[in-house]
Amino acid sequence: MTMFASRRPRRASAALLLCAGLLLAVPPLLAATPAAQPAASDGQGYRLPSAALQAVVDAPRAPSLHLSPRRDMAAMLQTPPLPSVAQVAAPELKLAGLRINPKTFSDSRFSFGSKLWLISTVDGAERQISGLPQPLSVASLAWSPDQRYLAFNQLDPASGRNELWLVDVAAGSARKLAERLNSIATDGYAWLPGGDALLVMQRPAGQGEAPAGDGVPTGPAVQETVAGQGVRAVRTWQDLLKNEDDARLFEHYLKAQPLRVAINGQSAPIGAPGLYLGLSASPDGNYLLGQRVERPFSYAVPVNRFPRRIEVLDAQGRVAHTVAKLPLVEGLPTGNDAVPTGVRAIGWRADAPATLVWAEAQDGGDPSREAAIRDAVLMQAAPFEKPPVTLAQLGSRYAGITWADDGLALLDEYWWKSRQVKQWKIAPDHPEQAPVLLYARSEDDRYGDPGEPLLRRDAAGRTRLQLSADGRSFYRIGDGASPQGDRPFLDRVDLASGASERLFHSQAPYYEVPLSIIEGEHARILTYRESNDVPANLYAHALGGDAAPVELTHFAHPLPQLRGVKKEQIRYARNDGVELTADLLLPPGYDPKKDGPRPVLMWAYPAEFKSADDASQVTGSPHRFNAISYWGPQAFLAKGYVVLNNPSMPIIGEGDVEPNDTYIEQLVASAQAAVDEVVRRGVGERGRIAVGGHSYGAFMTANLLAHTRLFQAGIARSGAYNRTLTPFGFQAEERNYWQAQDTYLKMSPFNYAGDIKDPILFIHGVDDNNSGTFPMQSERMFAAVKGLGGTARLVMLPNESHGYRARESIMTMLAESEDWLDRWLAAPAKESRRR
C-alpha cells in the first residue's frame, strides 16, 4: 500500500464503495405536504424541513464493500447516520492546506464505519467479528496481502484515541495492535510485503504539548517575488500558514515516527521522526521511499508545494539514497498542463524488487513552449549506484503506469489542452522492443472509452495488472457509454492482437457494474446490480453455462414506502444542434395528462468540451436506482415536484477556440432548450420552474438568473460569482485574468447583479476550503443583489466546508430550500416572462 498518491487518479472503482439511494413517500399533490417551518428572523437557529424531507436525511445508508485480495471474501462497513453539529464544531486547525483534529492527530473527519463484518463472495454467508472496540469508529481499513488479517484505523474524536486494530480473519476476532497514530497526511498505517508486519506512523515518543503563541506578533509576515521568474500562476488556496506561530504548530502536528509493527504487537522505530508526506515499502521489503517536507515554508501555497526531500531508506531507516531535493513551488507557468520541474509522480515499480519510477518535465513544465518531448519517464534500480535509465519519452504529460511483469506494462499519457489521452503497451526490461499504441482518443469521447485495466493484488500485496490464467490476455472494465445510456462491460483483451472479447455487458432493465473476474474453482464475475426500484446488491455470475446469477447481498429499499418514481432519460437539442441529455423524474402517482404541470426543479453543473460531437453524447443510465438523497434535487420529489436532474450544460470550444469565450451564450441556449422540453412534455409550465446547483452549479444558477427570465427562482450553494477573485484560472479555464480579461468579466454574475430580477437563495459553509469558493463570494454577491433592489436570502452554515456534514446543517439546508421553492413556485404560473 502506497501512502502517498503519485499519479493522476483513475476513475473511482465501484469495487470500493456500494452506495444505496434514498427514497421516501411522496404525496399525490404538492398542497398535501406540510411546508417547512416558516422563515424567522436572523438568529433563528437551525431549522427542520417538513417530515417528508426529514425522512430523506435520516434514511439508512447501505454499507461499503471492500474485496479481499483473493476476492472470495469481502469486508462490509456500515455507514452511520450524519454527525451532529457538536461533533462537526470540534476544535480544528487549518494549516498549510490541511484540516487537522488536534485531539486525535488526524485529518478532520466526521463519518466513521459503525459496524464491521465479513461476507463470502461464493455464497453470501456472513461472519461476525468479536472483540471489536465500542463504539466502533472505523476511519479506514486494509486487507493483508495474504488475506489472513484485516487492519483498520479506530479513530474516536470523543476520546482522542487514534489506534490500529487487527482482525484475525480465521478466528473472526479483533485486537488492538498500536496506538497514538498520526494520520494527518497518510492513513497512518500500511501493510509491509509478506503480511507479517505493518508500517505505522506514530506520534514521536516524548512529544510535548503543542507550542502556544502568546498573541504578540514577532514581526510581519513577509513574501517576495523572484526577479526574472516570469508568469507564475497561483490558485486561490485556502487554509494557508499565516505566520511563524502557524508554522510551529504545523511542524508539531505533522511530525511522525515511522515504526515496524509486527502482527504480534512487537514494534521497532525506523529512522528518526520527520514531517512525512509519504512513506512506502519497496515490493521486496528492503527499502522505504520517503518524502519529507522541509523549510522554508510558504504563506502562498499548501503543503504539497513546500520544499521536499525524497529519499530511499534501508530497513533500519538509514538513508541509502537521496533521489531529489525539491524546492518550494509558489507558482507554475500558465495552463492546466503546467507541472513543476524535477522529480514528479515517483513510486515503486510494482513488478520489480526495488526499482523507482518517476517523470521529469522536458519542457520546463511550461505547456506554452514548443517541445517534441514533454515528459521523460525514468527508472532506477537498487542499490541505486547506476544512473537512472529512460523508460519512455512522451509527447504529453505522464499519467501513470499499470505494471504486469518485466515484459508488460501499460503506460498512460495525457494532454489537457486537447483532452487527448494515449495508452501504450511497453516491455519495461526490454527497451529494444518498440512501444505499441493501444489507443489514442479524446477523454471527452465516452462512447470510445475502452475502459480501465482490471487490477489485482499479488501475494506480496503489490497492485498489478490482472492477466488471464494463460497469461495471454488482460481485462478491462468500462462504463459502456452508448446512445442507449451507460451499459457497463468487462472485456478480455488479447495481448498479441489487441482484439477484445466481451465477457459481460449490462442488460436492461438493470444497471450492472462488473467488479472483478475470478478464475479457477468457483470461476465467476462479481457485479453490482441495481434497477429503478431496487438498490445495488452484489451478484456472482458463473463463468460458462446458463446458470442464473447468485445474489450475495440483500440490501432492501431504504424507504420502501416510496416506490414508483418514474425516470426517463430524455434527449432534446439546443438551437445550435447540440444534442442534450437529462434525467426527468416524476413523483409516484403523478400523471401529467391527468394532473397537469407541476413545479419543476432543475439542477445542473456545466462541463467544458472540445468537440460538439462529444458534448452531444448520452450520459448516465435510465436503469439506475432512483436514489433520493438529501444532497441532490431528487429529495423534492417527496414534495411532489418534478425534477430535471443533470441536464447537459456543455460549454464547447473546438480547435483553438476557448470554450468560455461564449460561456453565457451556450449556457443560456442549453437552459432554454431544457425549459422548452419540460414545457413541451406538459410536466412543467413557464413561471413555475426553479434552477439550482452546487459550486460551479451555483455559479451557473446566478448567471442564468442574471441573463434570462427563464426561472422563477434559484438556489445557489457554495458558489463563486466574481471571477476576478480567482485570477489565475478556475474550473477548466487555464488562462489568467490578464490574458482573458473580457471573458472573466462577462462570466462573472457579480457584474450583472442588478439584472437578477428573480429571487435567489445563497447557501454557503462558513469554513469552505475549496479553492476559489471563499465564503466571501456569497456574502458579496448577496450584498450586491440586495443593494441593487433584488430579492435574495443568504444562509451561512457554521463550521461547514464545501460539502455540508452536520445533520443540523443538512436539515437547515433542506428547510431553507423547501421554504424558498414553496414560496416562489407554489402559486399558479403567470404569463411567460422570458426575454
Coordinates of N, CA, C and O in Angstrom, one line a residue, residues 13 73 121 180 199 236 238 256 258 276 298 314 382 394 408 445 501 575 796:
S13 N -13.4 3.2 -8.6 CA -13.9 1.8 -8.9 C -15.1 1.6 -8.0 O -15.1 1.8 -6.8
M73 N -13.9 -13.2 -0.5 CA -14.4 -12.6 0.7 C -14.4 -11.1 0.6 O -13.7 -10.5 -0.2
T121 N -18.0 -14.2 -1.0 CA -18.4 -13.8 -2.3 C -18.7 -15.1 -3.1 O -19.0 -15.0 -4.3
R180 N -1.7 5.8 19.4 CA -1.1 7.1 19.2 C -0.6 7.3 17.8 O 0.4 7.8 17.5
L199 N 3.7 -1.0 8.5 CA 4.4 0.3 8.6 C 3.5 1.3 9.3 O 2.4 1.5 8.7
T236 N -6.1 30.3 -5.8 CA -6.6 30.9 -4.6 C -6.8 29.9 -3.5 O -7.9 29.5 -3.2
Q238 N -6.8 28.0 0.2 CA -7.2 28.4 1.5 C -6.5 27.6 2.6 O -5.8 26.7 2.3
A256 N 6.0 12.8 12.6 CA 5.6 11.4 12.9 C 6.9 10.5 12.9 O 7.8 10.8 12.2
P258 N 8.1 6.8 12.1 CA 7.8 5.5 11.4 C 8.2 4.3 12.3 O 9.2 4.3 13.0
Y276 N 6.6 13.8 7.4 CA 6.4 12.9 6.3 C 5.1 13.2 5.6 O 4.1 13.3 6.2
S298 N 5.7 28.2 3.2 CA 5.2 29.3 2.4 C 3.8 29.8 3.0 O 3.1 29.0 3.6
D314 N 16.9 2.4 4.1 CA 17.0 0.9 4.2 C 16.0 0.5 5.3 O 15.3 1.3 5.9
A382 N 17.6 -0.6 -7.3 CA 18.5 -0.8 -6.2 C 19.8 -1.5 -6.6 O 19.7 -2.4 -7.5
L394 N 7.7 11.1 -23.8 CA 6.3 11.3 -24.1 C 6.1 12.7 -24.7 O 6.7 13.6 -24.4
L408 N 5.8 -6.6 -19.7 CA 4.5 -5.9 -20.0 C 4.1 -4.9 -18.9 O 4.1 -5.1 -17.7
D445 N -14.7 11.7 -25.2 CA -15.4 10.8 -26.0 C -15.8 9.5 -25.2 O -15.0 8.5 -25.2
E501 N -12.7 -9.3 -26.4 CA -13.8 -10.2 -26.3 C -14.7 -9.8 -25.2 O -14.2 -9.6 -24.1
N575 N -30.4 25.2 -29.7 CA -30.6 25.9 -31.0 C -29.4 25.8 -32.0 O -29.6 26.1 -33.2
M796 N -25.6 31.3 5.9 CA -24.2 30.9 6.2 C -24.2 29.8 7.3 O -24.6 30.1 8.4

